[in-house]
Coordinates of C-alpha atoms in Angstrom, one line a residue:
X15 CA 0.2 -0.1 0.0
X16 CA 1.6 3.4 -0.8
X17 CA 2.1 6.3 1.1
X18 CA -1.1 7.8 0.2
X19 CA -3.3 5.5 0.4
X20 CA -2.2 4.7 4.0
X21 CA -2.7 8.4 4.9
X22 CA -6.2 8.7 3.3
X23 CA -7.2 5.0 5.3
X24 CA -5.8 7.0 8.5
X25 CA -8.0 10.1 8.1
X26 CA -11.2 8.2 7.0
X27 CA -10.7 6.0 10.6
X28 CA -9.9 9.3 12.4
X29 CA -13.2 11.1 10.9
X30 CA -15.4 7.9 11.4
X31 CA -14.0 7.6 14.6
X32 CA -14.7 11.1 15.5
X33 CA -18.3 10.8 14.0
X34 CA -19.5 8.0 16.2
X35 CA -18.8 4.3 16.6
X36 CA -17.9 2.7 13.5
X37 CA -20.3 -0.3 14.2
X38 CA -23.3 2.9 13.8
X39 CA -21.7 4.4 10.8
X40 CA -23.3 3.3 7.4
X41 CA -22.5 4.4 4.3
X42 CA -25.3 5.4 1.8
X43 CA -24.5 4.0 -1.7
X44 CA -27.3 5.7 -3.4
X45 CA -25.9 9.0 -2.6
X46 CA -22.1 8.3 -4.0
X47 CA -20.4 10.1 -6.0
X48 CA -17.1 8.9 -8.5
X49 CA -15.7 10.8 -11.0
X50 CA -12.0 10.3 -12.5
X51 CA -10.5 13.7 -12.4
X52 CA -7.2 12.3 -14.8
X53 CA -5.3 9.2 -15.7
X54 CA -4.4 7.7 -12.1
X55 CA -6.6 10.3 -9.5
X56 CA -10.2 10.1 -8.7
X57 CA -12.6 11.6 -6.5
X58 CA -15.6 10.0 -4.5
X59 CA -18.4 11.7 -2.1
X60 CA -20.5 9.6 0.1
X61 CA -22.6 9.8 2.6
X62 CA -22.1 8.8 6.4
X63 CA -25.0 8.0 8.5
X64 CA -23.3 8.5 12.3
X65 CA -25.1 8.5 15.3
X66 CA -24.4 12.2 15.6
X67 CA -25.7 12.7 12.3
X68 CA -24.7 12.4 8.7
X69 CA -21.5 13.1 7.9
X70 CA -20.3 14.2 3.9
X71 CA -17.1 12.4 2.9
X72 CA -14.4 13.7 -0.1
X73 CA -11.8 11.6 -1.1
X74 CA -9.0 12.1 -3.7
X75 CA -7.0 9.2 -4.6
X76 CA -3.6 9.3 -7.0
X77 CA -1.5 6.3 -8.3
X78 CA 1.4 7.3 -7.4
X79 CA 2.9 4.8 -10.1
X80 CA 1.3 6.0 -13.0
X81 CA 3.7 8.0 -14.7
X82 CA 2.8 11.6 -15.2
X83 CA 1.1 11.7 -11.7
X84 CA 2.4 13.2 -8.1
X85 CA 2.2 14.8 -5.0
X86 CA 3.3 18.1 -4.1
X87 CA 2.7 20.7 -1.8
X88 CA 0.3 23.4 -2.3
X89 CA 0.8 26.6 -0.5
X90 CA -2.1 28.8 -0.7

């Protein structure tokens, strides 16, 4: 598993733990959005129902093994 996927997995786990117990969280498949941004880059958005109410999750995955795909730092 590459580093980006590990970071994203940790962020999602942290979010689900903060929002409620993971056993109470259920994904809403009809509210899922998957969009290919570029070759090797995908955007996903989905809702998660928790004990404290619904939350919206936005996930961007990048396959850093593909040529031309890289991660960098953005200053704002």
